[in-house]
């Protein structure tokens, strides 16, 4: 009998290595990986391009009604690219201009209910790994495996800096640090499903774990959960 397919929810602060782990797990398990942050980033990109006023609910609802988000697997990246109304938005959503606004946009109730509704539908067939801030608490409260990732703030800043430096050599460590601190603050203090560790999530601090160590630790957890379902 084929192994049951489960839902894996990964939450945590910005730049804790959630997507690296999620991508590797998806490849090992043959699961679908969904980067929920990419959805908030693509919505932010649309809002910026169309000058949507964040304090105007009518403009926000109009904008949301004009947004269609989808994911298309990219063999080269071994992950899905996000499409914003038929345009591959992946090349733009990690820009600093989007990073600076995304937490504010993600705190808007109408934006969250649009994104969360779509995320819940994506989980219907199981066999999915989703990372974000509210996956274990709001999107998939019944996920079979929930992880809450943390890492030393200095380690996180350097990881994100190296990632961004390739496409933007003018970026400074200070700028990255400021953006991460601000996003963590907004993400964990907002009213609408703030970043929280779900009571049944496993805390994973990867400050001093190699990628391989982290992956094998989590694969063990996955196998334990699957074995528990079978019995
Ligand atoms: O994971 P990320 O850094 O790409 O996410 C970008 C922003 O989106 C993050 O600052 C908070 C928001 N976000 C959210 O509110 N809920 C999620 N499930 C995922 C991301």
PDB file of C-alpha atoms and ligand atoms in Angstrom:
ATOM      1  CA  UNK A   1       0.000   0.000   0.000  1.00  0.00           C
ATOM      2  CA  UNK A   2       1.308   3.463  -0.863  1.00  0.00           C
ATOM      3  CA  UNK A   3       2.355   5.611   2.107  1.00  0.00           C
ATOM      4  CA  UNK A   4      -0.304   8.120   3.177  1.00  0.00           C
ATOM      5  CA  UNK A   5       0.437  11.638   1.965  1.00  0.00           C
ATOM      6  CA  UNK A   6       0.424  14.284   4.661  1.00  0.00           C
ATOM      7  CA  UNK A   7       0.452  18.064   5.032  1.00  0.00           C
ATOM      8  CA  UNK A   8       3.643  19.632   6.393  1.00  0.00           C
ATOM      9  CA  UNK A   9       3.324  23.181   7.748  1.00  0.00           C
ATOM     10  CA  UNK A  10       6.519  25.201   8.233  1.00  0.00           C
ATOM     11  CA  UNK A  11       6.366  28.562   9.986  1.00  0.00           C
ATOM     12  CA  UNK A  12       8.974  30.917  11.370  1.00  0.00           C
ATOM     13  CA  UNK A  13      10.624  34.301  11.171  1.00  0.00           C
ATOM     14  CA  UNK A  14      12.018  35.736   7.916  1.00  0.00           C
ATOM     15  CA  UNK A  15      15.156  34.058   6.548  1.00  0.00           C
ATOM     16  CA  UNK A  16      15.237  31.068   8.876  1.00  0.00           C
ATOM     17  CA  UNK A  17      15.821  28.723   5.959  1.00  0.00           C
ATOM     18  CA  UNK A  18      12.185  27.601   5.685  1.00  0.00           C
ATOM     19  CA  UNK A  19      12.144  27.507   1.899  1.00  0.00           C
ATOM     20  CA  UNK A  20      15.469  25.659   1.645  1.00  0.00           C
ATOM     21  CA  UNK A  21      14.165  22.920   3.913  1.00  0.00           C
ATOM     22  CA  UNK A  22      10.738  22.841   2.257  1.00  0.00           C
ATOM     23  CA  UNK A  23      12.250  22.505  -1.228  1.00  0.00           C
ATOM     24  CA  UNK A  24      14.539  19.648  -0.177  1.00  0.00           C
ATOM     25  CA  UNK A  25      11.729  17.839   1.617  1.00  0.00           C
ATOM     26  CA  UNK A  26       9.437  18.199  -1.393  1.00  0.00           C
ATOM     27  CA  UNK A  27      12.094  16.705  -3.671  1.00  0.00           C
ATOM     28  CA  UNK A  28      12.706  13.766  -1.322  1.00  0.00           C
ATOM     29  CA  UNK A  29       9.029  13.015  -0.712  1.00  0.00           C
ATOM     30  CA  UNK A  30       7.643  13.843  -4.167  1.00  0.00           C
ATOM     31  CA  UNK A  31       5.383  16.473  -2.575  1.00  0.00           C
ATOM     32  CA  UNK A  32       4.274  19.853  -3.846  1.00  0.00           C
ATOM     33  CA  UNK A  33       6.040  22.839  -2.217  1.00  0.00           C
ATOM     34  CA  UNK A  34       4.114  26.095  -1.901  1.00  0.00           C
ATOM     35  CA  UNK A  35       5.847  29.291  -0.789  1.00  0.00           C
ATOM     36  CA  UNK A  36       2.956  31.234   0.750  1.00  0.00           C
ATOM     37  CA  UNK A  37       5.169  34.315   1.215  1.00  0.00           C
ATOM     38  CA  UNK A  38       5.465  34.495  -2.594  1.00  0.00           C
ATOM     39  CA  UNK A  39       1.694  35.045  -2.731  1.00  0.00           C
ATOM     40  CA  UNK A  40       1.872  38.032  -0.360  1.00  0.00           C
ATOM     41  CA  UNK A  41       4.868  39.339  -2.304  1.00  0.00           C
ATOM     42  CA  UNK A  42       3.043  39.037  -5.668  1.00  0.00           C
ATOM     43  CA  UNK A  43      -0.002  40.826  -4.233  1.00  0.00           C
ATOM     44  CA  UNK A  44       2.327  43.570  -2.933  1.00  0.00           C
ATOM     45  CA  UNK A  45       3.922  43.873  -6.383  1.00  0.00           C
ATOM     46  CA  UNK A  46       0.469  44.346  -7.913  1.00  0.00           C
ATOM     47  CA  UNK A  47      -0.467  46.958  -5.278  1.00  0.00           C
ATOM     48  CA  UNK A  48       2.781  48.885  -5.889  1.00  0.00           C
ATOM     49  CA  UNK A  49       2.411  48.823  -9.654  1.00  0.00           C
ATOM     50  CA  UNK A  50      -1.203  49.979  -9.447  1.00  0.00           C
ATOM     51  CA  UNK A  51      -0.755  52.529  -6.658  1.00  0.00           C
ATOM     52  CA  UNK A  52      -3.282  50.843  -4.400  1.00  0.00           C
ATOM     53  CA  UNK A  53      -3.734  52.892  -1.226  1.00  0.00           C
ATOM     54  CA  UNK A  54      -3.301  50.561   1.748  1.00  0.00           C
ATOM     55  CA  UNK A  55      -5.815  52.530   3.802  1.00  0.00           C
ATOM     56  CA  UNK A  56      -8.543  52.331   1.145  1.00  0.00           C
ATOM     57  CA  UNK A  57     -10.632  49.117   1.506  1.00  0.00           C
ATOM     58  CA  UNK A  58     -12.494  49.713  -1.787  1.00  0.00           C
ATOM     59  CA  UNK A  59      -9.274  50.005  -3.768  1.00  0.00           C
ATOM     60  CA  UNK A  60      -7.937  46.933  -1.968  1.00  0.00           C
ATOM     61  CA  UNK A  61     -11.003  44.811  -2.769  1.00  0.00           C
ATOM     62  CA  UNK A  62     -10.994  46.001  -6.393  1.00  0.00           C
ATOM     63  CA  UNK A  63      -7.330  45.118  -6.708  1.00  0.00           C
ATOM     64  CA  UNK A  64      -7.808  41.671  -5.167  1.00  0.00           C
ATOM     65  CA  UNK A  65     -10.674  40.971  -7.577  1.00  0.00           C
ATOM     66  CA  UNK A  66      -8.254  41.643 -10.455  1.00  0.00           C
ATOM     67  CA  UNK A  67      -5.507  39.359  -9.175  1.00  0.00           C
ATOM     68  CA  UNK A  68      -5.094  35.777 -10.248  1.00  0.00           C
ATOM     69  CA  UNK A  69      -2.230  33.844  -8.660  1.00  0.00           C
ATOM     70  CA  UNK A  70      -0.939  30.473  -9.805  1.00  0.00           C
ATOM     71  CA  UNK A  71       2.185  28.355  -9.394  1.00  0.00           C
ATOM     72  CA  UNK A  72       4.105  26.713 -12.248  1.00  0.00           C
ATOM     73  CA  UNK A  73       6.936  24.286 -11.539  1.00  0.00           C
ATOM     74  CA  UNK A  74      10.336  25.532 -12.737  1.00  0.00           C
ATOM     75  CA  UNK A  75      12.711  22.592 -13.426  1.00  0.00           C
ATOM     76  CA  UNK A  76      15.781  24.813 -13.197  1.00  0.00           C
ATOM     77  CA  UNK A  77      14.979  26.115  -9.691  1.00  0.00           C
ATOM     78  CA  UNK A  78      13.344  22.859  -8.621  1.00  0.00           C
ATOM     79  CA  UNK A  79      10.515  24.962  -7.164  1.00  0.00           C
ATOM     80  CA  UNK A  80       7.378  26.656  -8.410  1.00  0.00           C
ATOM     81  CA  UNK A  81       7.397  30.165  -9.875  1.00  0.00           C
ATOM     82  CA  UNK A  82       4.502  32.384  -8.925  1.00  0.00           C
ATOM     83  CA  UNK A  83       2.438  33.833 -11.759  1.00  0.00           C
ATOM     84  CA  UNK A  84       0.586  37.096 -11.307  1.00  0.00           C
ATOM     85  CA  UNK A  85      -2.137  37.291 -13.955  1.00  0.00           C
ATOM     86  CA  UNK A  86      -0.160  35.155 -16.451  1.00  0.00           C
ATOM     87  CA  UNK A  87       3.149  36.965 -15.860  1.00  0.00           C
ATOM     88  CA  UNK A  88       5.974  35.138 -14.115  1.00  0.00           C
ATOM     89  CA  UNK A  89       6.437  37.454 -11.111  1.00  0.00           C
ATOM     90  CA  UNK A  90       9.353  35.513  -9.619  1.00  0.00           C
ATOM     91  CA  UNK A  91      12.070  37.895 -10.931  1.00  0.00           C
ATOM     92  CA  UNK A  92      10.481  40.873  -9.125  1.00  0.00           C
ATOM     93  CA  UNK A  93       9.011  39.664  -5.851  1.00  0.00           C
ATOM     94  CA  UNK A  94      12.314  39.471  -3.915  1.00  0.00           C
ATOM     95  CA  UNK A  95      13.264  43.100  -4.731  1.00  0.00           C
ATOM     96  CA  UNK A  96      13.822  45.375  -1.744  1.00  0.00           C
ATOM     97  CA  UNK A  97      10.960  47.627  -2.854  1.00  0.00           C
ATOM     98  CA  UNK A  98       8.575  44.671  -2.388  1.00  0.00           C
ATOM     99  CA  UNK A  99      10.295  43.493   0.840  1.00  0.00           C
ATOM    100  CA  UNK A 100       9.806  46.929   2.333  1.00  0.00           C
ATOM    101  CA  UNK A 101       6.004  46.859   1.844  1.00  0.00           C
ATOM    102  CA  UNK A 102       5.049  43.205   2.042  1.00  0.00           C
ATOM    103  CA  UNK A 103       4.507  42.948   5.812  1.00  0.00           C
ATOM    104  CA  UNK A 104       2.183  45.929   5.714  1.00  0.00           C
ATOM    105  CA  UNK A 105       0.188  44.406   2.841  1.00  0.00           C
ATOM    106  CA  UNK A 106       0.123  40.966   4.504  1.00  0.00           C
ATOM    107  CA  UNK A 107      -1.398  42.498   7.636  1.00  0.00           C
ATOM    108  CA  UNK A 108      -4.550  43.586   5.729  1.00  0.00           C
ATOM    109  CA  UNK A 109      -7.556  41.378   6.564  1.00  0.00           C
ATOM    110  CA  UNK A 110      -8.945  41.284   2.985  1.00  0.00           C
ATOM    111  CA  UNK A 111      -5.541  40.300   1.619  1.00  0.00           C
ATOM    112  CA  UNK A 112      -5.190  37.491   4.139  1.00  0.00           C
ATOM    113  CA  UNK A 113      -8.619  36.015   3.539  1.00  0.00           C
ATOM    114  CA  UNK A 114      -7.957  35.992  -0.228  1.00  0.00           C
ATOM    115  CA  UNK A 115      -4.556  34.283   0.176  1.00  0.00           C
ATOM    116  CA  UNK A 116      -5.606  31.870   2.931  1.00  0.00           C
ATOM    117  CA  UNK A 117      -8.687  30.729   0.963  1.00  0.00           C
ATOM    118  CA  UNK A 118      -6.492  29.820  -1.991  1.00  0.00           C
ATOM    119  CA  UNK A 119      -3.899  28.130   0.265  1.00  0.00           C
ATOM    120  CA  UNK A 120      -6.526  25.946   1.929  1.00  0.00           C
ATOM    121  CA  UNK A 121      -7.776  24.798  -1.501  1.00  0.00           C
ATOM    122  CA  UNK A 122      -4.235  23.840  -2.496  1.00  0.00           C
ATOM    123  CA  UNK A 123      -4.040  21.502   0.498  1.00  0.00           C
ATOM    124  CA  UNK A 124      -7.123  19.453  -0.361  1.00  0.00           C
ATOM    125  CA  UNK A 125      -5.162  16.685  -2.062  1.00  0.00           C
ATOM    126  CA  UNK A 126      -2.503  16.546   0.707  1.00  0.00           C
ATOM    127  CA  UNK A 127       1.101  15.700  -0.229  1.00  0.00           C
ATOM    128  CA  UNK A 128       1.965  19.351   0.271  1.00  0.00           C
ATOM    129  CA  UNK A 129       4.582  21.363   2.139  1.00  0.00           C
ATOM    130  CA  UNK A 130       3.726  24.994   2.726  1.00  0.00           C
ATOM    131  CA  UNK A 131       5.901  27.550   4.467  1.00  0.00           C
ATOM    132  CA  UNK A 132       4.929  30.935   5.874  1.00  0.00           C
ATOM    133  CA  UNK A 133       3.874  32.596   9.114  1.00  0.00           C
ATOM    134  CA  UNK A 134       0.378  31.227   9.853  1.00  0.00           C
ATOM    135  CA  UNK A 135       0.375  27.858   8.118  1.00  0.00           C
ATOM    136  CA  UNK A 136       0.217  25.723  11.259  1.00  0.00           C
ATOM    137  CA  UNK A 137      -2.124  28.112  13.087  1.00  0.00           C
ATOM    138  CA  UNK A 138      -4.594  29.365  10.446  1.00  0.00           C
ATOM    139  CA  UNK A 139      -4.158  27.687   7.050  1.00  0.00           C
ATOM    140  CA  UNK A 140      -3.683  24.038   8.060  1.00  0.00           C
ATOM    141  CA  UNK A 141      -4.483  23.771  11.773  1.00  0.00           C
ATOM    142  CA  UNK A 142      -4.865  19.989  11.247  1.00  0.00           C
ATOM    143  CA  UNK A 143      -1.528  19.480   9.445  1.00  0.00           C
ATOM    144  CA  UNK A 144       0.015  16.144  10.374  1.00  0.00           C
ATOM    145  CA  UNK A 145       3.445  17.727  10.894  1.00  0.00           C
ATOM    146  CA  UNK A 146       4.086  21.300  11.999  1.00  0.00           C
ATOM    147  CA  UNK A 147       7.520  22.865  12.340  1.00  0.00           C
ATOM    148  CA  UNK A 148       8.404  26.241  13.763  1.00  0.00           C
ATOM    149  CA  UNK A 149      11.849  27.314  12.618  1.00  0.00           C
ATOM    150  CA  UNK A 150      14.189  29.763  14.294  1.00  0.00           C
ATOM    151  CA  UNK A 151      17.820  30.723  13.844  1.00  0.00           C
ATOM    152  CA  UNK A 152      20.203  33.183  15.427  1.00  0.00           C
ATOM    153  CA  UNK A 153      19.338  36.710  14.109  1.00  0.00           C
ATOM    154  CA  UNK A 154      22.941  37.336  12.969  1.00  0.00           C
ATOM    155  CA  UNK A 155      22.925  34.058  11.009  1.00  0.00           C
ATOM    156  CA  UNK A 156      19.626  35.029   9.379  1.00  0.00           C
ATOM    157  CA  UNK A 157      20.879  38.475   8.343  1.00  0.00           C
ATOM    158  CA  UNK A 158      23.983  37.022   6.703  1.00  0.00           C
ATOM    159  CA  UNK A 159      21.955  34.354   4.887  1.00  0.00           C
ATOM    160  CA  UNK A 160      19.560  36.925   3.433  1.00  0.00           C
ATOM    161  CA  UNK A 161      22.405  39.346   2.634  1.00  0.00           C
ATOM    162  CA  UNK A 162      24.263  36.704   0.602  1.00  0.00           C
ATOM    163  CA  UNK A 163      21.040  35.807  -1.218  1.00  0.00           C
ATOM    164  CA  UNK A 164      20.289  39.431  -2.146  1.00  0.00           C
ATOM    165  CA  UNK A 165      23.872  40.491  -2.871  1.00  0.00           C
ATOM    166  CA  UNK A 166      24.045  38.401  -6.081  1.00  0.00           C
ATOM    167  CA  UNK A 167      21.312  40.443  -7.729  1.00  0.00           C
ATOM    168  CA  UNK A 168      22.002  43.725  -5.904  1.00  0.00           C
ATOM    169  CA  UNK A 169      25.682  44.371  -5.029  1.00  0.00           C
ATOM    170  CA  UNK A 170      24.779  47.800  -3.601  1.00  0.00           C
ATOM    171  CA  UNK A 171      22.812  46.335  -0.741  1.00  0.00           C
ATOM    172  CA  UNK A 172      24.266  46.713   2.771  1.00  0.00           C
ATOM    173  CA  UNK A 173      24.146  44.377   5.769  1.00  0.00           C
ATOM    174  CA  UNK A 174      22.535  47.198   7.785  1.00  0.00           C
ATOM    175  CA  UNK A 175      19.686  47.536   5.258  1.00  0.00           C
ATOM    176  CA  UNK A 176      19.007  43.790   5.338  1.00  0.00           C
ATOM    177  CA  UNK A 177      19.125  43.735   9.154  1.00  0.00           C
ATOM    178  CA  UNK A 178      16.710  46.641   9.409  1.00  0.00           C
ATOM    179  CA  UNK A 179      14.264  45.061   6.948  1.00  0.00           C
ATOM    180  CA  UNK A 180      14.299  41.678   8.741  1.00  0.00           C
ATOM    181  CA  UNK A 181      13.777  43.270  12.163  1.00  0.00           C
ATOM    182  CA  UNK A 182      10.922  45.406  10.892  1.00  0.00           C
ATOM    183  CA  UNK A 183       9.193  42.510   9.123  1.00  0.00           C
ATOM    184  CA  UNK A 184       9.539  40.234  12.171  1.00  0.00           C
ATOM    185  CA  UNK A 185       8.023  42.968  14.309  1.00  0.00           C
ATOM    186  CA  UNK A 186       5.059  43.629  12.001  1.00  0.00           C
ATOM    187  CA  UNK A 187       4.487  39.901  11.291  1.00  0.00           C
ATOM    188  CA  UNK A 188       4.382  38.951  14.972  1.00  0.00           C
ATOM    189  CA  UNK A 189       2.398  41.902  16.335  1.00  0.00           C
ATOM    190  CA  UNK A 190      -0.329  42.306  13.666  1.00  0.00           C
ATOM    191  CA  UNK A 191      -3.969  41.628  14.609  1.00  0.00           C
ATOM    192  CA  UNK A 192      -4.743  39.190  11.785  1.00  0.00           C
ATOM    193  CA  UNK A 193      -3.181  35.760  12.445  1.00  0.00           C
ATOM    194  CA  UNK A 194       0.175  36.969  13.742  1.00  0.00           C
ATOM    195  CA  UNK A 195       3.255  34.769  13.565  1.00  0.00           C
ATOM    196  CA  UNK A 196       2.987  32.287  16.456  1.00  0.00           C
ATOM    197  CA  UNK A 197       4.306  28.847  17.153  1.00  0.00           C
ATOM    198  CA  UNK A 198       1.282  26.497  17.087  1.00  0.00           C
ATOM    199  CA  UNK A 199       0.963  24.581  20.364  1.00  0.00           C
ATOM    200  CA  UNK A 200       1.587  21.302  18.522  1.00  0.00           C
ATOM    201  CA  UNK A 201       4.490  22.557  16.345  1.00  0.00           C
ATOM    202  CA  UNK A 202       8.010  21.227  16.805  1.00  0.00           C
ATOM    203  CA  UNK A 203      10.616  23.941  17.387  1.00  0.00           C
ATOM    204  CA  UNK A 204      13.623  23.617  15.082  1.00  0.00           C
ATOM    205  CA  UNK A 205      16.609  25.914  15.665  1.00  0.00           C
ATOM    206  CA  UNK A 206      18.945  25.498  12.714  1.00  0.00           C
ATOM    207  CA  UNK A 207      21.625  28.073  13.662  1.00  0.00           C
ATOM    208  CA  UNK A 208      24.246  25.376  13.921  1.00  0.00           C
ATOM    209  CA  UNK A 209      22.781  22.594  11.793  1.00  0.00           C
ATOM    210  CA  UNK A 210      24.052  21.782   8.321  1.00  0.00           C
ATOM    211  CA  UNK A 211      21.440  21.436   5.571  1.00  0.00           C
ATOM    212  CA  UNK A 212      22.006  17.687   5.531  1.00  0.00           C
ATOM    213  CA  UNK A 213      21.589  17.365   9.307  1.00  0.00           C
ATOM    214  CA  UNK A 214      18.434  19.421   9.217  1.00  0.00           C
ATOM    215  CA  UNK A 215      16.959  17.436   6.337  1.00  0.00           C
ATOM    216  CA  UNK A 216      17.633  14.045   7.891  1.00  0.00           C
ATOM    217  CA  UNK A 217      16.208  15.176  11.255  1.00  0.00           C
ATOM    218  CA  UNK A 218      12.995  16.344   9.607  1.00  0.00           C
ATOM    219  CA  UNK A 219      12.702  13.280   7.333  1.00  0.00           C
ATOM    220  CA  UNK A 220      12.796  11.173  10.484  1.00  0.00           C
ATOM    221  CA  UNK A 221       9.924  13.235  11.910  1.00  0.00           C
ATOM    222  CA  UNK A 222       7.949  12.785   8.670  1.00  0.00           C
ATOM    223  CA  UNK A 223       8.464   9.021   8.727  1.00  0.00           C
ATOM    224  CA  UNK A 224       7.387   8.831  12.364  1.00  0.00           C
ATOM    225  CA  UNK A 225       4.172  10.733  11.591  1.00  0.00           C
ATOM    226  CA  UNK A 226       3.399   8.606   8.546  1.00  0.00           C
ATOM    227  CA  UNK A 227       4.029   5.392  10.500  1.00  0.00           C
ATOM    228  CA  UNK A 228       1.667   6.633  13.246  1.00  0.00           C
ATOM    229  CA  UNK A 229      -1.106   7.181  10.667  1.00  0.00           C
ATOM    230  CA  UNK A 230      -0.672   3.707   9.190  1.00  0.00           C
ATOM    231  CA  UNK A 231      -1.142   1.995  12.574  1.00  0.00           C
TER     232      UNK A 231
HETATM  233  O1  LIG B   1       8.407  34.213   3.625  1.00  0.00           O
HETATM  234  P1  LIG B   1       8.645  35.606   3.021  1.00  0.00           P
HETATM  235  O2  LIG B   1       9.733  36.368   3.705  1.00  0.00           O
HETATM  236  O3  LIG B   1       8.796  35.562   1.549  1.00  0.00           O
HETATM  237  O4  LIG B   1       7.268  36.376   3.320  1.00  0.00           O
HETATM  238  C1  LIG B   1       7.072  37.705   2.927  1.00  0.00           C
HETATM  239  C2  LIG B   1       6.108  38.399   3.871  1.00  0.00           C
HETATM  240  O5  LIG B   1       4.799  37.852   3.727  1.00  0.00           O
HETATM  241  C3  LIG B   1       6.452  38.277   5.359  1.00  0.00           C
HETATM  242  O6  LIG B   1       7.122  39.415   5.837  1.00  0.00           O
HETATM  243  C4  LIG B   1       5.118  38.127   6.029  1.00  0.00           C
HETATM  244  C5  LIG B   1       4.153  37.737   4.975  1.00  0.00           C
HETATM  245  N1  LIG B   1       3.633  36.363   5.130  1.00  0.00           N
HETATM  246  C6  LIG B   1       2.512  36.203   5.919  1.00  0.00           C
HETATM  247  O7  LIG B   1       2.042  37.148   6.527  1.00  0.00           O
HETATM  248  N2  LIG B   1       1.943  34.977   6.008  1.00  0.00           N
HETATM  249  C7  LIG B   1       2.464  33.921   5.370  1.00  0.00           C
HETATM  250  N3  LIG B   1       1.872  32.731   5.466  1.00  0.00           N
HETATM  251  C8  LIG B   1       3.628  34.073   4.574  1.00  0.00           C
HETATM  252  C9  LIG B   1       4.196  35.320   4.479  1.00  0.00           C
END
